[in-house]
Amino acid sequence: MTSNKEALVLDHNSKIKSIETCDIDGEGKTFKYILIRLLPKEKCLKGYEEKVLVRGYERCYYHGDIFEEVELKLKNAFRMDCLGGGRIKHEHKKLHIYGYSQVI
């Protein structure tokens, strides 16, 4: 029999695996991006998986806009930490990553 905490860890780990690691706009664009670490809502869980996401969208003017969009998509299922960001120039199957962003 699994405990309540073990069940929460299993649920968290299965949800986190279903989330795409990288979601950025296509070639020919320059846009802001951020790195987001996903953690379980329950701070006291042990044995959970973490995941770092890369998100970058031309439609988002500020780095914080990207964070808010991801937060809405994930419906507050995770704790999210912004690890930083910058800009990406995506062209000819190459990424030029540069700049910086203050952590949100």
Coordinates of C-alpha atoms in Angstrom, one line a residue:
M1 CA 0.0 0.0 0.0
T2 CA 1.4 3.4 -0.9
S3 CA 1.2 6.3 1.4
N4 CA -0.4 9.6 0.5
K5 CA 3.0 11.3 0.0
E6 CA 4.2 8.4 -2.3
A7 CA 1.0 8.8 -4.3
L8 CA 1.6 12.5 -4.7
V9 CA 5.2 11.9 -5.9
L10 CA 4.0 9.3 -8.4
D11 CA 1.3 11.7 -9.6
H12 CA 3.8 14.6 -9.9
N13 CA 6.4 12.5 -11.7
S14 CA 3.8 11.3 -14.3
K15 CA 2.6 14.8 -14.9
I16 CA 6.1 16.3 -15.3
K17 CA 7.0 13.7 -17.9
S18 CA 4.2 14.7 -20.1
I19 CA 5.4 18.3 -20.4
E20 CA 7.5 19.2 -23.4
T21 CA 11.0 20.4 -22.4
C22 CA 11.5 23.0 -25.1
D23 CA 8.8 25.2 -26.7
I24 CA 10.2 28.0 -28.8
D25 CA 9.1 29.9 -31.9
G26 CA 10.3 28.8 -35.4
E27 CA 13.1 29.8 -37.7
G28 CA 13.5 33.3 -38.9
K29 CA 12.6 34.9 -35.6
T30 CA 14.3 36.6 -32.8
F31 CA 12.6 36.5 -29.4
K32 CA 13.0 36.4 -25.6
Y33 CA 13.2 33.1 -23.8
I34 CA 13.3 32.0 -20.2
L35 CA 14.3 28.9 -18.3
I36 CA 11.8 27.6 -15.8
R37 CA 12.3 24.9 -13.1
L38 CA 9.3 22.8 -12.3
L39 CA 8.9 21.5 -8.7
P40 CA 6.1 19.8 -6.9
K41 CA 3.4 21.9 -5.2
E42 CA 4.1 20.1 -1.9
K43 CA 7.4 21.4 -0.6
C44 CA 8.1 18.4 1.7
L45 CA 8.0 15.6 -1.0
K46 CA 11.1 13.5 -1.5
G47 CA 11.8 11.4 -4.6
Y48 CA 10.2 13.8 -7.0
E49 CA 11.5 14.7 -10.4
E50 CA 12.5 18.2 -11.4
K51 CA 12.4 19.5 -15.0
V52 CA 13.9 22.6 -16.5
L53 CA 11.8 24.1 -19.4
V54 CA 12.9 26.4 -22.2
R55 CA 10.2 28.7 -23.4
G56 CA 10.5 31.5 -25.9
Y57 CA 7.9 33.3 -27.9
E58 CA 8.1 36.3 -30.2
R59 CA 4.5 37.4 -29.1
C60 CA 5.8 38.0 -25.5
Y61 CA 7.3 41.5 -25.1
Y62 CA 8.7 40.8 -21.6
H63 CA 10.3 37.8 -20.0
G64 CA 7.6 37.9 -17.3
D65 CA 4.9 37.6 -20.0
I66 CA 6.4 34.2 -21.0
F67 CA 6.4 33.1 -17.4
E68 CA 2.7 34.1 -16.9
E69 CA 1.7 32.3 -20.1
V70 CA 3.4 29.1 -19.0
E71 CA 1.8 29.4 -15.6
L72 CA -1.6 29.6 -17.1
K73 CA -1.0 26.7 -19.4
L74 CA 0.1 24.5 -16.5
K75 CA -2.8 25.6 -14.4
N76 CA -0.7 26.0 -11.2
A77 CA 0.0 22.3 -11.1
F78 CA 3.6 22.9 -10.1
R79 CA 5.8 25.4 -8.3
M80 CA 7.7 27.3 -10.9
D81 CA 11.1 29.1 -10.5
C82 CA 12.4 31.3 -13.2
L83 CA 16.1 30.6 -13.6
G84 CA 16.8 33.4 -16.0
G85 CA 16.6 34.1 -19.7
G86 CA 17.8 36.2 -22.6
R87 CA 17.2 36.2 -26.3
I88 CA 17.3 33.6 -29.1
K89 CA 17.8 34.2 -32.7
H90 CA 16.5 31.2 -34.6
E91 CA 17.7 30.9 -38.2
H92 CA 18.7 28.2 -40.6
K93 CA 18.4 25.4 -38.0
K94 CA 20.8 27.3 -35.7
L95 CA 20.1 29.0 -32.4
H96 CA 22.1 32.1 -31.3
I97 CA 21.5 32.5 -27.6
Y98 CA 22.6 35.8 -26.0
G99 CA 21.7 38.5 -23.5
Y100 CA 20.3 38.0 -20.1
S101 CA 17.3 38.7 -18.0
Q102 CA 16.9 39.4 -14.3
V103 CA 15.4 36.5 -12.5
I104 CA 11.6 37.1 -12.1

